Structures are given as C-alpha cells and as structure tokens.
Coordinates of C-alpha atoms in Angstrom, one line a residue:
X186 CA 0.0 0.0 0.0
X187 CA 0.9 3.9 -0.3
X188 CA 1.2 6.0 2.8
X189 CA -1.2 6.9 5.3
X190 CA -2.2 9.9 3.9
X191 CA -3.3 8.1 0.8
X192 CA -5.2 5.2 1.9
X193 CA -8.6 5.3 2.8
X194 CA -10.3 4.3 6.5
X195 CA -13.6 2.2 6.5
X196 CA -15.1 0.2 9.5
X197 CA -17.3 -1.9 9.9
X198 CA -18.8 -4.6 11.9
X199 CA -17.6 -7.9 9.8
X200 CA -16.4 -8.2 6.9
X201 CA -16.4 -11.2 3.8
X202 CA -14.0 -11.8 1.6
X203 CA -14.9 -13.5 -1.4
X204 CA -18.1 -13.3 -3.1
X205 CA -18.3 -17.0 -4.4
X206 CA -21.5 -19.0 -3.1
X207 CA -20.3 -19.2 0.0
X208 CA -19.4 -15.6 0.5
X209 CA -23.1 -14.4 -0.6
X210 CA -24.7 -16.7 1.2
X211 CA -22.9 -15.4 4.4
X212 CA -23.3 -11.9 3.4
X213 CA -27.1 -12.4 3.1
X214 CA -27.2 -13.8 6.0
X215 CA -25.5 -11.2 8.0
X216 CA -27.5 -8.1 6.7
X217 CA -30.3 -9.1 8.1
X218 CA -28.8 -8.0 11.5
X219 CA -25.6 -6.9 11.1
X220 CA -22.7 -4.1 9.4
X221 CA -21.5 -5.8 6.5
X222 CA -19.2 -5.7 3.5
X223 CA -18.4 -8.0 1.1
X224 CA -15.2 -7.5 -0.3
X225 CA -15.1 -9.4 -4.2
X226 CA -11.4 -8.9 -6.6
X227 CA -13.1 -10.0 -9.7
X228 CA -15.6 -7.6 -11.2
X229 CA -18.7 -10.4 -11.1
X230 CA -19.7 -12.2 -8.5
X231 CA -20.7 -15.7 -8.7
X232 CA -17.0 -16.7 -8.0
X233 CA -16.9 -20.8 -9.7
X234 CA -20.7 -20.4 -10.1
X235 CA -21.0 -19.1 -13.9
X236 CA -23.5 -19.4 -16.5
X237 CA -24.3 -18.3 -20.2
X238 CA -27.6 -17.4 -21.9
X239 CA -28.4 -17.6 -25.4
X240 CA -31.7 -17.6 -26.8
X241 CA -33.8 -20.0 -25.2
X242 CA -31.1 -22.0 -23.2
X243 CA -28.1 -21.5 -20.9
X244 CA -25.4 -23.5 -19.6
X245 CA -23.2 -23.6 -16.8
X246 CA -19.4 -22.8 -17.3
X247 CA -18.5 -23.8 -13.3
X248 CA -20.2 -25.9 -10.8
X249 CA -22.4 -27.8 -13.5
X250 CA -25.8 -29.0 -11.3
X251 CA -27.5 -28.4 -8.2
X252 CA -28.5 -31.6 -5.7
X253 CA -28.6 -32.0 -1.8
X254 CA -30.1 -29.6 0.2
X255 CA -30.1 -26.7 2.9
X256 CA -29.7 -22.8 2.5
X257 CA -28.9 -23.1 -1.5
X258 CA -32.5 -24.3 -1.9
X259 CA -33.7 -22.2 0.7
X260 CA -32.5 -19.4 -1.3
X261 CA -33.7 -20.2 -4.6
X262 CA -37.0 -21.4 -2.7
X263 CA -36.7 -17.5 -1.3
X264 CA -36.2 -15.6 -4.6
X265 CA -38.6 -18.1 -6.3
X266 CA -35.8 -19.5 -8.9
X267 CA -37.0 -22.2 -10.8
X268 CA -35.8 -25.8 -11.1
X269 CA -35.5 -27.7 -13.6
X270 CA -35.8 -31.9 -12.3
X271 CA -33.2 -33.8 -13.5
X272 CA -34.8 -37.4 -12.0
X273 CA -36.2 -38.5 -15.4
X274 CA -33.0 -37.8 -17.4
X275 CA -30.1 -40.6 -17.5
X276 CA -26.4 -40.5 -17.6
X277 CA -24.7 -42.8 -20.5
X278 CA -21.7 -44.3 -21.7
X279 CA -20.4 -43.9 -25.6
X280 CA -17.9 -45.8 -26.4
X281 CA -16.8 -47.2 -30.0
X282 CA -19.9 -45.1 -31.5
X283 CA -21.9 -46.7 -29.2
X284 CA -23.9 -45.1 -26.3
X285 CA -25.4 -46.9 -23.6
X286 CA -27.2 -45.9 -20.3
X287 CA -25.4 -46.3 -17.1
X288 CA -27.9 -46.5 -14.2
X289 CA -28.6 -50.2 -16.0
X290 CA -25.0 -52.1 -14.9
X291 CA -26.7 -55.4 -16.9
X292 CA -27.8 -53.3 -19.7
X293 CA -24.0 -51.3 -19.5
X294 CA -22.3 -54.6 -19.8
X295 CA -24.8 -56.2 -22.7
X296 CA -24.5 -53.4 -24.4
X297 CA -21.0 -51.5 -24.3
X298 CA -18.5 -52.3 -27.1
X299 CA -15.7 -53.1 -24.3
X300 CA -13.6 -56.3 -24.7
X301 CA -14.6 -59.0 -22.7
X302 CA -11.8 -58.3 -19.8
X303 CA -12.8 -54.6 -19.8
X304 CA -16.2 -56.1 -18.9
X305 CA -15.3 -57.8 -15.8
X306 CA -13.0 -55.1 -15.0
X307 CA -16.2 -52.8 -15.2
X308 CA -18.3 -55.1 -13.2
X309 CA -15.4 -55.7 -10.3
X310 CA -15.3 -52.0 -10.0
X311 CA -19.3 -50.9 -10.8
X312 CA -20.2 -53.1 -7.7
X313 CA -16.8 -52.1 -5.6
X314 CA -18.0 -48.6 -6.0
X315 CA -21.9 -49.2 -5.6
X316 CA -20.9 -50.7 -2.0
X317 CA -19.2 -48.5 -0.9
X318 CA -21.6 -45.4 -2.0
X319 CA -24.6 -47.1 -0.1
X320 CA -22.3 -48.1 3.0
X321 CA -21.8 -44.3 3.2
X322 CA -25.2 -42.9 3.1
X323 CA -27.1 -45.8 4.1
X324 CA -28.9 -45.7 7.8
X325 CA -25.8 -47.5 9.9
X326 CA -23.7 -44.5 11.2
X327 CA -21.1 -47.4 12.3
X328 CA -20.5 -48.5 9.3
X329 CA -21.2 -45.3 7.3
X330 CA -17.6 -44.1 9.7
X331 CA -15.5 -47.3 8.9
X332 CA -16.1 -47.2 5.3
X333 CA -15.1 -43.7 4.8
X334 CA -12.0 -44.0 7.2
X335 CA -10.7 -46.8 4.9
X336 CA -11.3 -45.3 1.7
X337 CA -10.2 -41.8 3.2
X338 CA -6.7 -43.4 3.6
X339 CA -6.6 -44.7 0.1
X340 CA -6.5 -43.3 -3.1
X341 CA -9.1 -43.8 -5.9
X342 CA -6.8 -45.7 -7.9
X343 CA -5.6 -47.8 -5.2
X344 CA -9.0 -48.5 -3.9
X345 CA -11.6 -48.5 -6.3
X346 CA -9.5 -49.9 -9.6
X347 CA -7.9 -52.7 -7.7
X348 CA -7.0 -55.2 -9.8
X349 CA -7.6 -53.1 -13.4
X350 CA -5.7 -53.6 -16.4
X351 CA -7.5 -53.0 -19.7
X352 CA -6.6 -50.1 -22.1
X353 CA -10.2 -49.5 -22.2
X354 CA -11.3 -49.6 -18.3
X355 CA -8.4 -47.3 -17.5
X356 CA -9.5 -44.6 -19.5
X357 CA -13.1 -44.6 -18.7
X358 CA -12.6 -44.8 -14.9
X359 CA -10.3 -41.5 -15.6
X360 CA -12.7 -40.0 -17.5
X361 CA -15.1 -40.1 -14.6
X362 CA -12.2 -38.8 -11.8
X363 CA -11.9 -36.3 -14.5
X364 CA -15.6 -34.9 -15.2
X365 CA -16.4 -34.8 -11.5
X366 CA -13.3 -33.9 -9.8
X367 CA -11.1 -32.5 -12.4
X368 CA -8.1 -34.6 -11.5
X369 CA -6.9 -38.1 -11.7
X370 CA -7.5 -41.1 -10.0
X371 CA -4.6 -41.1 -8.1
X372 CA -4.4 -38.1 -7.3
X373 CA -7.8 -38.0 -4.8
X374 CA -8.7 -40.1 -1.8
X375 CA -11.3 -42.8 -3.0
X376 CA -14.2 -41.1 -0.8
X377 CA -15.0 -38.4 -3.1
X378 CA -14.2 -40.3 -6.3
X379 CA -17.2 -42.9 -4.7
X380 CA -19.4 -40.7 -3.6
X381 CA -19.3 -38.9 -7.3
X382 CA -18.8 -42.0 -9.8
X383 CA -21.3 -43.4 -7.1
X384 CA -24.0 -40.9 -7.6
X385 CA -23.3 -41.3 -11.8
X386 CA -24.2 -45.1 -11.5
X387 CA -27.4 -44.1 -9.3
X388 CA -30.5 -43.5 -11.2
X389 CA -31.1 -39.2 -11.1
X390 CA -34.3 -40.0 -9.2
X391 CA -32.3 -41.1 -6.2
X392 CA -30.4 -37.8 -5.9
X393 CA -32.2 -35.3 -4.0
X394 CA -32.8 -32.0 -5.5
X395 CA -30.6 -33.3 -8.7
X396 CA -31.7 -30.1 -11.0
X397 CA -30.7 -27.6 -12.8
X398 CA -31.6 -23.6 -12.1
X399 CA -33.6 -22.0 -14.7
X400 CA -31.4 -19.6 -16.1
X401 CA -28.1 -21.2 -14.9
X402 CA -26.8 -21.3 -11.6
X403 CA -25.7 -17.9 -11.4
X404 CA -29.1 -16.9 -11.3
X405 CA -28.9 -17.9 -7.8
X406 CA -25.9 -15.8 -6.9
X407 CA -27.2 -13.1 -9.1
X408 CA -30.0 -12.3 -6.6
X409 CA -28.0 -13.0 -3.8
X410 CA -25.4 -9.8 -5.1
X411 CA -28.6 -7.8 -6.4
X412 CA -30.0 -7.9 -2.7
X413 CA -26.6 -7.2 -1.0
X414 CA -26.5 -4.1 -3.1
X415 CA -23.8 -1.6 -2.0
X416 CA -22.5 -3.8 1.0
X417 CA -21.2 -5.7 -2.5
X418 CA -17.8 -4.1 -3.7
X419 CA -16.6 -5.5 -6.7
X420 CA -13.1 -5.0 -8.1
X421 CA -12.1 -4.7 -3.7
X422 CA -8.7 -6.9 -4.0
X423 CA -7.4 -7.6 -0.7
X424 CA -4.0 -7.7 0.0
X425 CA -3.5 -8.8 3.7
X426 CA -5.5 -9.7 6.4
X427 CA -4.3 -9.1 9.9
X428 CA -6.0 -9.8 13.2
X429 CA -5.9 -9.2 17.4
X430 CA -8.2 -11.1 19.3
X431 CA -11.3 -8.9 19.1
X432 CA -10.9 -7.6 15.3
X433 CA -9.7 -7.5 12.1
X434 CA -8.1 -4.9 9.6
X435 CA -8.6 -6.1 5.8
X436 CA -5.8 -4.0 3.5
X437 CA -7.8 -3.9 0.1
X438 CA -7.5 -1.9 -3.2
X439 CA -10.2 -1.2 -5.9
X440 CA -10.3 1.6 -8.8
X441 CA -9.8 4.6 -6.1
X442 CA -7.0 2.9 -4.8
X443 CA -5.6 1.8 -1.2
X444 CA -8.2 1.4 1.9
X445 CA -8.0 0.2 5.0
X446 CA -11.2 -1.5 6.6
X447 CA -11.4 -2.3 10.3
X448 CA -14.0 -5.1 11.3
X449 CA -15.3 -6.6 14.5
X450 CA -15.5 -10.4 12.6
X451 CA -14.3 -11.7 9.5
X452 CA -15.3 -14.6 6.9
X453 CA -12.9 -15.8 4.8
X454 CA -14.8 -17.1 1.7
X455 CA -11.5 -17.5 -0.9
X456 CA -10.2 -20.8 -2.6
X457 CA -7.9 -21.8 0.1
X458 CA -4.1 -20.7 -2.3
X459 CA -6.2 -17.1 -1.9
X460 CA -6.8 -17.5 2.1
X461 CA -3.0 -18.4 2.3
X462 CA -1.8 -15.8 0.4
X463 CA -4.0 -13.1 2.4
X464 CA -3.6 -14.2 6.0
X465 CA 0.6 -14.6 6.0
X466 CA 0.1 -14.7 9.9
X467 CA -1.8 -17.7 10.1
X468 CA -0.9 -20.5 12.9
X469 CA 0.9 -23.6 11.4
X470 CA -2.3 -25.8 11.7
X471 CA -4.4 -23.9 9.3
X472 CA -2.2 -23.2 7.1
X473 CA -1.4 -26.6 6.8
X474 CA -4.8 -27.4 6.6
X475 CA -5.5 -25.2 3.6
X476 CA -2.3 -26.3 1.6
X477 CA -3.6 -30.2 2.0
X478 CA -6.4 -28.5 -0.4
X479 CA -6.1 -29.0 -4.0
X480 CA -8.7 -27.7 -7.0
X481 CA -9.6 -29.7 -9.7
X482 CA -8.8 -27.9 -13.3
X483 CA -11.0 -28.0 -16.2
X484 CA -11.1 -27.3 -20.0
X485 CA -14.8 -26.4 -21.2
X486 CA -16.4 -25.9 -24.3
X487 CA -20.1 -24.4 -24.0
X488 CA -22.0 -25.2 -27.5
X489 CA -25.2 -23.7 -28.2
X490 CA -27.4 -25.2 -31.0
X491 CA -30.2 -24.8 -33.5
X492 CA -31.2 -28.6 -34.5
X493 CA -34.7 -28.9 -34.8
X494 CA -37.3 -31.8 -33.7
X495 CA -36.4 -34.4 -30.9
X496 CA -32.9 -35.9 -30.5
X497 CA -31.5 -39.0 -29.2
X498 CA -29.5 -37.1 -26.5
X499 CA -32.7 -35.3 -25.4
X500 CA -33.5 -38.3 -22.7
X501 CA -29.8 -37.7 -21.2
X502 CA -28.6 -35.3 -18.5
X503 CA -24.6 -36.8 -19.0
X504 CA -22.8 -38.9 -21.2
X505 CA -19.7 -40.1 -20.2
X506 CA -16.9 -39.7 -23.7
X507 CA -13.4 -41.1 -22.5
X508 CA -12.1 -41.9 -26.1
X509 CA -12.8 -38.5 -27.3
X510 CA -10.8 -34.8 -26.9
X511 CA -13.2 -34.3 -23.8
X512 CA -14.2 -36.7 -21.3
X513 CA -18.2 -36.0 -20.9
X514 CA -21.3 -34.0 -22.4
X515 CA -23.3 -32.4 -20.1
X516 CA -26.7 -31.3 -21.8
X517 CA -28.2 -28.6 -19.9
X518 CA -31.6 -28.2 -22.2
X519 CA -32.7 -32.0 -20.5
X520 CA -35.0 -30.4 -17.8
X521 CA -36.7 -28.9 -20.5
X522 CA -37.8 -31.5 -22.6
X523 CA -39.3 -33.4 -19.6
X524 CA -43.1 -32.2 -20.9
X525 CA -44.6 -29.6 -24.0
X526 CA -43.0 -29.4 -27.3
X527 CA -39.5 -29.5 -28.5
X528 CA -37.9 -26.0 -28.6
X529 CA -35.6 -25.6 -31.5
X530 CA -31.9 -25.9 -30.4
X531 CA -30.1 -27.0 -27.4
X532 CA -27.1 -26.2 -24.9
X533 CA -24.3 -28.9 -24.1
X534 CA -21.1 -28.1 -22.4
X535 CA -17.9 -30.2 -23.2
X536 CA -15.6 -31.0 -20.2
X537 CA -12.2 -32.3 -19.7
X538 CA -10.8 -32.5 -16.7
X539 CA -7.0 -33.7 -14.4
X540 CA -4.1 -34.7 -17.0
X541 CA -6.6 -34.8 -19.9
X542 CA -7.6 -30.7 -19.2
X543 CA -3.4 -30.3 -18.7
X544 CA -2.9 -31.5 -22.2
X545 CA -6.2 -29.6 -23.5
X546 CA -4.1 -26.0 -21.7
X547 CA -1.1 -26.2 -24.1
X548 CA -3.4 -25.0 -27.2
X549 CA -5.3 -22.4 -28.0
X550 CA -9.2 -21.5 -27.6
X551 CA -9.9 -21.8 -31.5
X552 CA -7.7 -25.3 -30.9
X553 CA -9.6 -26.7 -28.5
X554 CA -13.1 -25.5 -30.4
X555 CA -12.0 -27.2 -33.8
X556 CA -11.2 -30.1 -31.7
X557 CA -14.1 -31.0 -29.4
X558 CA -16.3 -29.9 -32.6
X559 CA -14.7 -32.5 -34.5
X560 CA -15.7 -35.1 -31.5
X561 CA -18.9 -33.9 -30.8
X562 CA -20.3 -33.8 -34.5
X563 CA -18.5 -37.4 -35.0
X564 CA -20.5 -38.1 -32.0
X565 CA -23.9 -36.9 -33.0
X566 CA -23.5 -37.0 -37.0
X567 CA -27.1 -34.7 -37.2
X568 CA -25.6 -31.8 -35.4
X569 CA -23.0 -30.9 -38.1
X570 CA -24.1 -27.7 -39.5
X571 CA -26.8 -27.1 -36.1
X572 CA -23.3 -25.3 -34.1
X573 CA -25.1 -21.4 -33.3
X574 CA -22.4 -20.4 -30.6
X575 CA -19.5 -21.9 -28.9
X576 CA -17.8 -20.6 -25.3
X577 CA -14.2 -21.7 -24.1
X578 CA -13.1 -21.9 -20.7
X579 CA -10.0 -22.7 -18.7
X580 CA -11.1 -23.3 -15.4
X581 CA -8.1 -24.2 -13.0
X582 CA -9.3 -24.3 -9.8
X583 CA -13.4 -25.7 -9.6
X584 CA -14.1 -28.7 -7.6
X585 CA -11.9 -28.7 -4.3
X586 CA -10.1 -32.4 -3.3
X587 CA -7.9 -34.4 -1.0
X588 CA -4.9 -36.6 -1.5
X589 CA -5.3 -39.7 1.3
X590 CA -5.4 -39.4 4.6
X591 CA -5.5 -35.9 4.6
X592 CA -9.5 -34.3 4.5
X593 CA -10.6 -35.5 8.2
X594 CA -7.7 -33.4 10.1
X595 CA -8.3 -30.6 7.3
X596 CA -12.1 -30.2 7.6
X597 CA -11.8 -30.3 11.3
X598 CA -9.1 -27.6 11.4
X599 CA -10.9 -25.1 9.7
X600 CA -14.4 -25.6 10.9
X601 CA -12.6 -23.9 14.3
X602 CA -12.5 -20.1 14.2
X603 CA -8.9 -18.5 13.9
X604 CA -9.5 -15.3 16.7
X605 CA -12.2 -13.5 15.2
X606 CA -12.1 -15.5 11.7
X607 CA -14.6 -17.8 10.3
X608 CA -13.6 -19.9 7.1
X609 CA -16.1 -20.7 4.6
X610 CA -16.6 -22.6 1.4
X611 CA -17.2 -26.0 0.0
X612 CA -14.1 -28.1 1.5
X613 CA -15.9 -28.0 4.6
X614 CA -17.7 -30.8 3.3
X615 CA -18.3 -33.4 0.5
X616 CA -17.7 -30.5 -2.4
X617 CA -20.8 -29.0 -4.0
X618 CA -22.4 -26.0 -4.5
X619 CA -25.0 -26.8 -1.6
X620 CA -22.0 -27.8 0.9
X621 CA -20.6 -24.2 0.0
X622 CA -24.0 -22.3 0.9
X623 CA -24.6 -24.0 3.9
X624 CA -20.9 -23.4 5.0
X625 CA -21.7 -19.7 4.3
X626 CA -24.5 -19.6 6.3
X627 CA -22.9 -21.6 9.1
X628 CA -19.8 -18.9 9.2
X629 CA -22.1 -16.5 9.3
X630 CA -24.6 -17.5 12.5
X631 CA -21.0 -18.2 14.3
X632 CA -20.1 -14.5 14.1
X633 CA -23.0 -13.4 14.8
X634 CA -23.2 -15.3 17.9
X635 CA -20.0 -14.3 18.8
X636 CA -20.7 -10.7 18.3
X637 CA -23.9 -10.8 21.2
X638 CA -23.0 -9.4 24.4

C-alpha cells in the first residue's frame, strides 16, 4: 500500500471476503442484523458459479448441477428460482460409437463395445464402488464411519481400480475422476471419487434435488449480489489480512485505490491458495490445513445449438466420452424436454478435466473448439451444421479435493474459528455447491453469535 495519507479508512462490523456462493450466502445472512461488507477482486460475482444465456437456453461454465439440500435451496426457494428436475433424465456411456445408459449395470455390460476383460473389470469395479456409495449414506452410522476412514486413507486408484488392467477400463474410470473432480484417479482419496462415480451409477431420481436452475446457476448468486446491493464491492482486491483477538483490519484496493477497513468479525470465503496468500500470519495448523487443499482444473467448451425436432440425447442429462478430446457432455436443455413441445436448439457443455484438461491448456481457444467440434459432431452426426455459438473456458481451480489421509484433520481444522475468523466454502464438506451455501451460512450465525454481548 501507499502511505497513510493516501489510503482510505472504512469500518465496519464484519467483513467477507470473497463473493463465491459461500461468500453471498454469508453476506445475506448477516444483513439481516448486522454491518456488512463483502469485499469481491473479480468484477462479477458468482466466483466458480458461472453461467451463459443464449436464446432459449443456458449453460453452466462452473459448478455444472444443483442436488442435496439446505440454505442453497432455501434461497432459490426464497427468490422463487425455478428448477429444472433432472430425475427422469439418464447419464450414458459412448464408447466405440456406441452409447449406452449407465444407471442399468446389466444393460452397460450387454451393451458397451468393451472387450470382454474390460467387462469384468467394469463389473469388479461398478459393484466395488456401488458398495461402498450405499455403506456411506445408508442408515448404519457405524459402518457409514469405517467405510469412509478406509477409503479416506486410500486413493481412488488404489481402492476402487484394484486389480484393473485394460486399455479401455483405464481410460473410462479416468474419464469419470476427470468430469467430476477435475483430476486423476490417483491423485484424490477414493471417498470423493465414490461418492461422485457413485451418484453417476445411481439413477437421477435417487439424488435429491438433482436439477438444474432455470437460467443457470448464477441466477442464484445473481440475486443473492442484487439484494446485498452496496454492502457488495466489486473489483475490492485484498492484499493482507491481519488480526488481534477482538478484530480484524482487511488491507484492500479497488479503482480509487488503497483502503484500509477495520472489522469486529471476518469470513474468509477464498479458494484456500487465496486464504493463504492473504492471511501470512496464520498458525501452522491452518495453514497446513489449507495447503492439503487442491482444485480440480477443467477445459470447457459451451456449444449452443439450432437442431430442430427431438434428439436421441434429449433423454440424457450426462454422457460419459473417455475416447474422445473431452471426457463427458453435459446437456443442460434435459430439464426442458421433460413435458410440452420441443424448442428448437439446445445447450451442451464439453468437459475435460485432471491430466486430460493439462494437455487440452497447451493449445489455443480456437484449438480446443476445432477439436471437441470434431468429436462432438463425429459423435452426433445430425448436429453438423446445427453449431449457433460456442464458449471456451480454462477453469483451473473448480471442484476442491484431497490426497489420502488428509481431508478428516483438514475439515476439522478449519471448521474452528482463527480469533475473530470464520472460514467458509465447500471443503468444509463433501464439495458442492449446496456444501458451500450452507458453509456460508454456518460462518455466518458463528459470528454473529460471537458478536452478542
């Protein structure tokens, strides 16, 4: 910063940084009874939550879906944001020009043009990881503990691909560490990699609240940052966060330059690389913590379309592509073809994620267009010549994850205030949009709490 006499003094009684999902939702939460700021660098908010509109569709260039439940529904619930059910769409499997559904294991192995080992390989690990995702939320807490503190010490690779050693099984179990996580198989501890590849192999009726906002997901963070109104400052970089026991001072900068803001409470709502390079005074345990926290990366092609009449994709929310340039299609029009007439057109966003999205980084938008183009029309022949509008993205840092052994001790850590400090977002929990609401919320009822006489 410049000196004194050039830096600005604000106060007030707690302050946010980061305006992700987390960071609104705490925000909200605190103006209903308290002084607040929320400080933002980038000049949107919405943080990993981003979406596109064009014409009659949108798509989702960040956190892809909505499911679970707590404050994030309470919130659309509360600014009346529609939802559009994904339990009648499927999630599929294409493979040697080829698709086939994936909630049907018998049908999947019928079906698929594997090789006969890749088969049994797919079978060993279907049922490996469809045991261990009902162990973990089924009704015994006992066991629900034991099977997430062995597969917490192991990593996917080691735990769930046990014993794989087909060409063809390798590259379709990355493909799914890749389009969930956005990283490799042995790079994460198995939990996560069940709980997602788990929830894949379920049937989208069994996931609560599995949908998709009308509008996009930002719709919900975009009238979370409309209601904040000026206790929102966009563009507000913050430098350094310091701290005494009973308040903070938050060094910032935005387009009038340096100011200085003095708080009774703070909530930290960064990516954890942003909370350590803000708080350089924090004690060795949480910064530990937040360095055992990695981000998965992500290479994204959002494609617009303008077929007309029903399509064979219309049925499916995902399809799972690990021989292609990118390892799964998400279609984001499949709430809407659930009842009325076709609409002409469509949305579909291209993902690639871990090593795969590495390799994607080292060319160029137009590159990485020509090249999931290429795939997807191969794909579906009828949509060559139906391409209205295509979006890239480099996403480096979206889903958060754990090597083994690790997320217990981490989680723990942070849930604990640091002085005056709350930490929010969604590695306080199994990693999802909804996790980082509710952990916004939670932050936020803390300080409050704290502030009472």
């Amino acid at each position: 910063m410049r000196s004194d006499e050039s830096v600005r003094e604000q106060q007030c009684e707690v302050v946010v940084i980061g305006a992700g999902a987390a960071g609104l939702v705490a925000g909200s939460t605190l103006a209903e009874s308290a002084d607040v700021v929320v400080l933002e660098a980038a000049a949107r908010p919405g943080g990993r939550v981003e979406s596109v509109r064009h014409g009659d569709y949108w798509l989702n260039l960040g956190t892809q879906f909505t499911e679970g439940g707590g404050p994030l529904f309470e919130v659309m619930d509360r600014y009346r944001i529609e939802r559009g059910s994904l339990a009648g769409r499927k999630a599929a499997l294409y493979l040697k020009g080829r698709m086939v559904t994936t909630d049907s294991p018998s049908l999947l192995l019928l079906r698929s043009r594997m090789s006969l080992a890749a088969k049994v390989e797919l079978a060993r690990v279907g049922l490996r990881t469809k045991y261990a995702y009902a162990r973990l939320f089924g009704k015994n807490a006992k066991a629900a503990r034991a099977m997430r503190a062995r597969l917490e010490s192991r990593s996917g690779a080691e735990a769930l691909m046990a014993g794989v050693r087909s060409r063809e099984m390798t590259a379709l179990f990355t493909a799914w560490s890749g389009q969930w996580i956005g990283c490799d198989p042995e790079e994460t501890a198995a939990t996560q990699l069940a709980v997602s590849i788990g929830t894949a192999l379920e049937k989208a009726a069994k996931v609560p609240n599995f949908a998709l906002p009308v509008g996009g997901n930002q719709a919900f963070t975009d009238a979370l940052a409309e209601d904040l109104g000026d206790r929102l400052r966009l563009g507000a970089e913050v430098r350094r966060l310091t701290w005494t026991d009973r308040s903070v001072t938050v060094e910032y900068a935005d387009e009038h330059g340096p100011v200085r803001l003095t708080a009774k409470r703070a909530i930290v709502a960064t990516p954890a690389d942003r909370a350590l390079a803000i708080m350089p005074d924090l004690p060795d345990a949480q910064r530990s913590a937040l360095s055992d926290i990695e981000y998965g990366r992500y290479i994204l092609a959002g494609v617009f379309t303008k077929e007309q009449g029903t399509q064979r994709w219309d049925d499916y929310y995902g399809v799972s592509t690990p021989e292609l340039s990118f390892q799964m299609v998400f279609n984001h029009a499949a709430p809407q073809r659930a009842e009325g007439p076709r609409k002409p057109g469509g949305a579909l966003v291209l993902l690639s994620g871990g090593s795969s999205a590495d390799a994607l980084c080292r060319l160029s938008d137009e590159e990485i267009e020509g090249a999931f183009l290429r795939d997807l029309i191969g794909m579906f022949p009828e949509l060559d010549g139906e391409i209205d509008r295509v979006v890239v993205k480099r996403q480096p840092r979206v889903v958060s994850y754990w090597g083994p052994g690790k997320r217990d001790a981490s989680q723990k850590t942070l849930r604990a205030p640091v002085g005056p400090i709350w930490f929010a977002g969604d590695y306080l929990g199994d990693p999802s949009l909804a996790t980082a609401a509710a952990s916004g919320q939670r932050a936020a009822r803390k300080a409050l709490q704290s502030l009472e006489p």
